[in-house]
Coordinates of C-alpha atoms in Angstrom, one line a residue:
C1 CA -17.8 -24.5 53.4
A2 CA -19.0 -27.5 55.4
P3 CA -17.8 -31.2 54.6
I4 CA -18.7 -32.5 51.4
V5 CA -20.8 -35.6 50.7
V6 CA -19.6 -37.6 47.6
L7 CA -22.0 -39.5 45.5
E8 CA -20.3 -42.2 43.7
G9 CA -21.7 -44.9 41.2
H10 CA -21.5 -43.5 37.8
E11 CA -18.8 -44.9 35.4
G12 CA -17.3 -42.0 33.5
A13 CA -18.2 -38.4 33.4
V14 CA -21.4 -37.2 35.1
N15 CA -22.8 -34.6 32.7
D16 CA -25.6 -33.2 34.8
V17 CA -26.9 -33.0 38.3
Q18 CA -30.4 -31.6 39.3
F19 CA -32.6 -31.2 42.3
S20 CA -36.3 -31.9 42.2
T21 CA -38.4 -28.8 42.8
D22 CA -39.4 -30.0 46.2
G23 CA -35.8 -30.6 47.1
T24 CA -36.2 -34.3 48.0
V25 CA -34.5 -36.0 45.1
I26 CA -31.2 -35.5 43.2
G27 CA -31.0 -36.6 39.6
T28 CA -27.6 -37.4 37.9
G29 CA -26.9 -38.4 34.3
G30 CA -23.6 -39.6 32.8
N31 CA -21.7 -41.1 30.0
D32 CA -22.6 -44.6 31.3
R33 CA -25.9 -44.0 29.7
C34 CA -27.7 -44.1 33.1
V35 CA -29.7 -41.8 35.1
R36 CA -29.4 -42.1 38.8
L37 CA -31.8 -40.9 41.4
W38 CA -30.7 -40.3 45.0
S39 CA -33.0 -39.5 48.0
Y40 CA -32.2 -36.4 49.8
D41 CA -33.3 -35.4 53.3
I42 CA -36.0 -37.9 53.6
V43 CA -36.9 -39.0 57.2
E44 CA -37.8 -42.7 57.2
E45 CA -41.3 -43.8 57.9
G46 CA -41.8 -45.0 61.4
T47 CA -39.2 -42.6 63.1
T48 CA -40.6 -40.3 65.7
T49 CA -39.6 -36.7 66.3
K50 CA -38.2 -37.7 69.9
T51 CA -35.0 -39.1 68.5
T52 CA -31.6 -37.9 69.7
T53 CA -29.9 -35.1 67.8
E54 CA -27.3 -37.7 66.5
T55 CA -29.9 -39.9 64.8
T56 CA -31.8 -36.9 63.4
Q57 CA -28.5 -35.6 61.9
K58 CA -27.9 -39.0 60.4
E59 CA -31.2 -39.2 58.8
K60 CA -30.9 -35.7 57.4
N61 CA -27.6 -36.4 55.8
S62 CA -28.2 -39.9 54.5
I63 CA -28.3 -39.8 50.8
E64 CA -29.1 -43.0 49.2
N65 CA -29.1 -44.1 45.4
V66 CA -32.8 -45.2 45.2
A67 CA -33.0 -46.0 41.4
I68 CA -30.9 -46.4 38.3
L69 CA -32.9 -45.6 35.1
R70 CA -31.6 -47.5 32.1
G71 CA -32.7 -47.3 28.5
H72 CA -30.6 -44.6 26.7
K73 CA -28.2 -46.1 24.1
N74 CA -25.6 -43.3 24.5
A75 CA -24.4 -40.7 27.1
V76 CA -27.1 -38.8 29.0
L77 CA -26.2 -35.2 28.6
S78 CA -29.0 -33.3 30.5
L79 CA -31.7 -33.7 33.0
A80 CA -34.8 -31.7 34.1
F81 CA -37.4 -32.4 36.8
L82 CA -40.9 -31.6 35.5
S83 CA -43.3 -29.4 37.3
D84 CA -45.4 -32.3 38.7
Q85 CA -42.3 -33.4 40.8
F86 CA -43.1 -37.0 40.0
T87 CA -41.3 -37.1 36.6
I88 CA -37.8 -36.4 35.2
A89 CA -36.8 -35.9 31.6
S90 CA -33.4 -36.9 30.3
A91 CA -31.8 -36.0 27.0
S92 CA -29.1 -38.0 25.4
A93 CA -26.5 -38.2 22.5
D94 CA -28.8 -41.1 21.2
K95 CA -31.2 -38.3 19.9
S96 CA -33.9 -39.1 22.3
V97 CA -35.7 -37.4 25.3
R98 CA -37.1 -39.8 27.8
V99 CA -39.5 -39.2 30.7
W100 CA -39.3 -41.3 33.7
D101 CA -41.5 -41.8 36.9
V102 CA -39.3 -40.9 39.8
E103 CA -41.2 -43.0 42.4
Y104 CA -41.3 -46.2 40.4
G105 CA -38.1 -45.7 38.5
E106 CA -39.9 -46.6 35.1
Q107 CA -39.9 -44.9 31.7
V108 CA -43.3 -43.4 31.0
K109 CA -42.5 -41.5 27.7
K110 CA -40.0 -41.6 24.9
Y111 CA -39.4 -38.9 22.1
E112 CA -36.9 -40.5 19.8
K113 CA -37.9 -39.5 16.2
N114 CA -38.0 -35.8 16.9
H115 CA -34.3 -34.9 16.6
A116 CA -31.8 -35.9 13.9
R117 CA -28.7 -35.5 16.0
A118 CA -27.5 -35.5 19.7
I119 CA -29.7 -33.6 22.2
N120 CA -27.4 -31.5 24.3
C121 CA -29.8 -29.9 26.8
V122 CA -33.3 -30.3 28.3
D123 CA -35.3 -28.1 30.7
A124 CA -38.7 -27.9 32.1
N125 CA -40.9 -25.3 33.8
E126 CA -41.6 -25.3 37.4
R127 CA -45.3 -24.1 37.5
G128 CA -48.3 -25.2 35.3
A129 CA -48.6 -27.9 32.8
S130 CA -45.5 -30.0 32.3
L131 CA -43.5 -28.6 29.3
I132 CA -40.1 -29.6 28.1
V133 CA -37.6 -27.7 26.0
S134 CA -34.8 -29.5 24.1
A135 CA -31.6 -28.2 22.3
S136 CA -30.0 -30.4 19.6
D137 CA -27.1 -30.4 17.3
D138 CA -29.6 -30.6 14.4
G139 CA -30.3 -26.8 14.7
Y140 CA -33.7 -27.3 16.3
S141 CA -34.9 -26.5 19.8
K142 CA -38.3 -28.3 20.4
V143 CA -41.1 -28.0 23.0
F144 CA -42.9 -31.1 24.2
D145 CA -46.0 -31.3 26.3
V146 CA -45.9 -34.3 28.4
R147 CA -49.7 -34.9 27.9
V148 CA -49.0 -35.2 24.1
A149 CA -47.7 -38.5 23.2
K150 CA -45.3 -38.6 20.3
K151 CA -44.8 -35.2 18.8
E152 CA -43.5 -31.9 19.8
V153 CA -45.8 -29.0 20.0
M154 CA -43.5 -26.3 18.9
K155 CA -40.3 -26.1 16.8
L156 CA -37.7 -23.4 17.1
K157 CA -35.4 -23.3 14.1
H158 CA -31.9 -22.1 14.3
K159 CA -29.1 -21.7 11.7
F160 CA -26.5 -23.5 13.8
P161 CA -26.3 -26.4 16.4
V162 CA -28.2 -25.5 19.6
V163 CA -26.1 -26.3 22.6
S164 CA -28.1 -24.9 25.6
C165 CA -31.7 -24.1 26.6
A166 CA -33.6 -22.9 29.6
M167 CA -37.3 -22.7 30.4
R168 CA -38.7 -19.9 32.4
Q169 CA -40.5 -20.9 35.6
D170 CA -44.0 -20.3 34.2
G171 CA -43.4 -22.0 31.0
M172 CA -44.3 -18.9 28.9
E173 CA -40.8 -18.3 27.5
C174 CA -37.6 -20.1 26.9
A175 CA -34.1 -19.2 26.1
T176 CA -31.7 -20.9 23.7
S177 CA -28.1 -20.5 22.5
G178 CA -25.3 -22.5 20.9
V179 CA -22.6 -22.4 18.4
D180 CA -23.3 -18.8 17.2
G181 CA -22.7 -17.5 20.7
I182 CA -26.1 -15.5 20.4
V183 CA -28.7 -15.9 23.3
R184 CA -32.2 -15.7 22.1
T185 CA -35.6 -15.8 24.0
W186 CA -38.8 -17.2 22.6
D187 CA -42.4 -16.7 23.4
L188 CA -44.0 -20.0 24.0
R189 CA -47.7 -19.0 24.7
N190 CA -48.6 -20.2 21.3
A191 CA -47.3 -23.7 22.5
T192 CA -49.4 -23.4 25.7
R193 CA -52.6 -22.4 23.7
Y194 CA -52.0 -25.4 21.4
H195 CA -52.5 -27.9 24.2
D196 CA -55.9 -26.7 25.3
A197 CA -57.3 -26.0 21.7
T198 CA -60.0 -28.0 20.0
K199 CA -59.0 -30.4 17.2
E200 CA -60.0 -27.8 14.6
D201 CA -58.1 -25.0 16.2
R202 CA -54.9 -27.2 16.5
E203 CA -55.1 -27.9 12.7
R204 CA -55.5 -24.2 12.0
L205 CA -52.6 -23.2 14.3
A206 CA -50.4 -25.8 12.6
K207 CA -51.4 -24.5 9.0
E208 CA -50.7 -21.0 10.0
D209 CA -47.3 -22.2 11.0
L210 CA -47.6 -20.4 14.3
L211 CA -45.8 -23.3 16.0
N212 CA -42.8 -23.4 13.7
L213 CA -40.7 -20.4 14.7
D214 CA -37.3 -19.4 13.2
I215 CA -34.7 -16.9 14.5
K216 CA -36.6 -14.0 12.9
M217 CA -39.4 -14.6 15.3
T218 CA -37.6 -14.4 18.5
T219 CA -38.7 -12.2 21.3
L220 CA -35.1 -11.0 22.0
T221 CA -31.8 -11.6 20.3
V222 CA -28.7 -10.8 22.4
K223 CA -25.5 -10.8 20.3
N224 CA -23.0 -9.0 22.4
G225 CA -22.5 -11.3 25.3
H226 CA -20.3 -14.1 24.2
A227 CA -17.4 -14.6 21.6
D228 CA -17.7 -18.3 21.6
I229 CA -20.2 -21.2 22.1
V230 CA -22.7 -20.8 24.9
T231 CA -22.8 -24.1 26.8
G232 CA -25.2 -23.2 29.7
L233 CA -28.2 -21.0 30.4
A234 CA -30.5 -20.5 33.5
Y235 CA -33.3 -18.1 34.3
T236 CA -33.1 -16.2 37.6
C237 CA -35.7 -16.9 40.3
P238 CA -38.4 -16.3 41.0
D239 CA -39.6 -14.2 38.0
G240 CA -37.2 -15.1 35.2
S241 CA -36.4 -11.5 34.3
E242 CA -32.7 -12.4 33.8
V243 CA -30.8 -15.1 32.3
A244 CA -27.4 -16.4 33.3
S245 CA -25.2 -17.9 30.7
V246 CA -21.7 -19.4 30.5
G247 CA -19.7 -20.0 27.4
M248 CA -16.5 -21.3 26.0
D249 CA -15.0 -17.9 26.0
G250 CA -14.6 -18.2 29.8
K251 CA -17.4 -15.7 30.5
C252 CA -20.3 -16.2 32.6
N253 CA -22.9 -13.4 32.1
L254 CA -26.1 -12.1 33.4
F255 CA -28.5 -10.7 30.7
D256 CA -31.6 -8.5 31.3
V257 CA -34.3 -10.3 29.2
K258 CA -37.2 -7.9 30.3
P259 CA -39.1 -7.0 27.1
F260 CA -38.6 -3.1 27.8
R261 CA -35.3 -1.7 28.8
E262 CA -34.0 1.8 28.5
N263 CA -30.8 0.8 26.8
G264 CA -32.0 -2.1 24.6
D265 CA -28.7 -2.6 22.9
S266 CA -26.7 -3.6 25.9
R267 CA -28.4 -6.4 28.0
V268 CA -25.4 -7.5 29.8
E269 CA -26.0 -6.7 33.5
K270 CA -23.0 -8.4 34.9
T271 CA -19.9 -10.5 33.8
Y272 CA -18.6 -13.0 36.3
K273 CA -15.0 -13.9 36.0
G274 CA -13.0 -17.1 36.8
V275 CA -14.5 -19.8 34.6
Q276 CA -11.9 -21.7 32.4
T277 CA -12.4 -23.8 29.3
D278 CA -10.1 -26.4 28.0
F279 CA -9.1 -28.0 24.6
E280 CA -11.8 -30.7 25.1
K281 CA -14.4 -28.0 24.8
R282 CA -16.8 -29.8 27.2
I283 CA -20.3 -28.5 27.8
I284 CA -20.3 -26.7 31.2
K285 CA -23.6 -25.7 32.6
C286 CA -24.5 -22.9 35.1
A287 CA -27.2 -22.3 37.7
T288 CA -29.0 -19.5 39.7
S289 CA -30.1 -19.8 43.3
S290 CA -33.5 -19.3 44.7
P291 CA -34.3 -16.4 46.9
L292 CA -35.6 -18.9 49.5
L293 CA -31.9 -19.8 50.2
S294 CA -31.5 -16.4 51.9
S295 CA -34.7 -15.9 53.5
N296 CA -33.0 -15.3 56.8
V297 CA -31.2 -12.3 55.3
S298 CA -33.3 -9.0 54.9
S299 CA -31.9 -8.2 51.4
N300 CA -32.4 -11.7 50.1
P301 CA -29.2 -12.0 48.0
T302 CA -29.1 -14.4 45.1
Y303 CA -26.3 -16.3 43.5
V304 CA -25.0 -17.6 40.2
S305 CA -22.9 -20.7 40.0
S306 CA -20.9 -22.4 37.2
G307 CA -18.6 -25.3 36.6
S308 CA -15.2 -24.8 35.2
A309 CA -12.5 -26.8 33.3
C310 CA -10.1 -26.2 36.2
G311 CA -12.3 -28.4 38.4
N312 CA -13.5 -25.6 40.7
V313 CA -17.1 -24.6 41.3
F314 CA -17.6 -20.8 41.2
V315 CA -20.4 -19.1 43.2
W316 CA -20.8 -15.4 42.7
D317 CA -23.0 -12.8 44.4
Q318 CA -25.5 -12.1 41.6
K319 CA -25.7 -8.4 42.1
S320 CA -22.1 -7.5 43.1
G321 CA -20.5 -9.9 40.7
K322 CA -17.9 -10.9 43.4
I323 CA -16.7 -14.5 43.8
K324 CA -18.5 -15.8 47.1
Y325 CA -17.0 -19.2 46.9
K326 CA -14.4 -21.1 44.6
L327 CA -14.8 -24.7 45.7
P328 CA -12.2 -27.3 44.7
G329 CA -12.6 -31.0 44.7
H330 CA -13.2 -32.3 41.1
K331 CA -10.2 -34.0 39.4
G332 CA -11.1 -32.8 35.9
S333 CA -13.7 -30.4 34.5
C334 CA -16.7 -29.6 36.8
L335 CA -19.6 -29.9 34.1
S336 CA -22.8 -29.1 36.1
V337 CA -23.9 -27.3 39.2
A338 CA -27.4 -27.1 41.0
F339 CA -28.6 -25.2 43.9
H340 CA -31.0 -27.0 46.3
P341 CA -34.3 -25.1 46.1
F342 CA -34.4 -23.8 49.7
E343 CA -31.4 -25.2 51.6
P344 CA -27.9 -23.6 51.4
V345 CA -26.6 -26.7 49.6
L346 CA -24.9 -26.8 46.2
A347 CA -24.3 -30.0 44.1
S348 CA -21.7 -30.3 41.4
S349 CA -20.9 -33.1 38.9
G350 CA -17.7 -33.6 37.0
A351 CA -15.7 -35.4 34.2
D352 CA -14.1 -37.4 37.1
G353 CA -17.4 -39.4 37.7
K354 CA -18.1 -37.8 41.0
V355 CA -20.9 -35.7 42.5
F356 CA -20.2 -33.5 45.4
L357 CA -22.7 -31.8 47.8
G358 CA -21.5 -29.0 49.8
E359 CA -23.2 -26.9 52.5
L360 CA -22.7 -23.1 51.9
A361 CA -22.6 -20.4 54.5
L362 CA -24.7 -18.0 52.7

């Protein structure tokens, strides 16, 4: 693994790190209530291509903190870049989801009366209209359409606190899990229909309660994967036919979430080993790589990664389940990991307040 770049600036744990869908911005959120934006691999204006290799390399590797987004009244627990690439959503223990303009570093929307308790996770789709899904300790996962100002467009009711959520790339489905250790998928097409409906149709849909779903109305319910709280979920790229999960039982699983499967009872395709949990029971997240990372390899292998309480970052080959990398560095739990969308670069953030970027030889 090539030398690591360290991003410092947060005071306290950095709970999440994310790359924008075009790979030019890194977002980090932490216990210091701030979201920081970092420019990644942006060649400055006015430079010509006829520079020496040395300066080109310097430009490529220069990562600057370009904005600090303040407004949350408690720790920022999760981040998600929206499909338009110009906005980022943040979820906080202050019960609010905020949406920020990446270019200007300003808050453009605030959803603060939608959840009654801390919001543990937020995710967004990569294609189509910008949707956000949230997961909260109040037992609800909610879907927001950024075009609709104050209110969620869909409510997903659970019996227990919801700790993790993930949105499929096309925004038609999301996965949730939490304290009960059960991974569920939900059909969000009603929500997408709701946006484009007339006022009369919206009222009818709301009356029919189509947009308030409970656990009996899930597309899939996978009970046999985890024996403890599931803290992280991520759809695989590019089609979202599988979901990776990590739990406090020290397991990282890959679930087949296609609607039809020969053996519908067992949906665990792979279990990846190595992840550790600790007495603090911190929320640890996982990530999946894009096939674009390996476009130079004929078979296009993909990877699953997770943080761990031992401070290491684990990277597994998605199909074989073998550990490809075990990257040390964090002094304390590694809480979040993110793959660059098309370069072999992995970001990780930890309880030690640091964010590491490492180049992988994939």
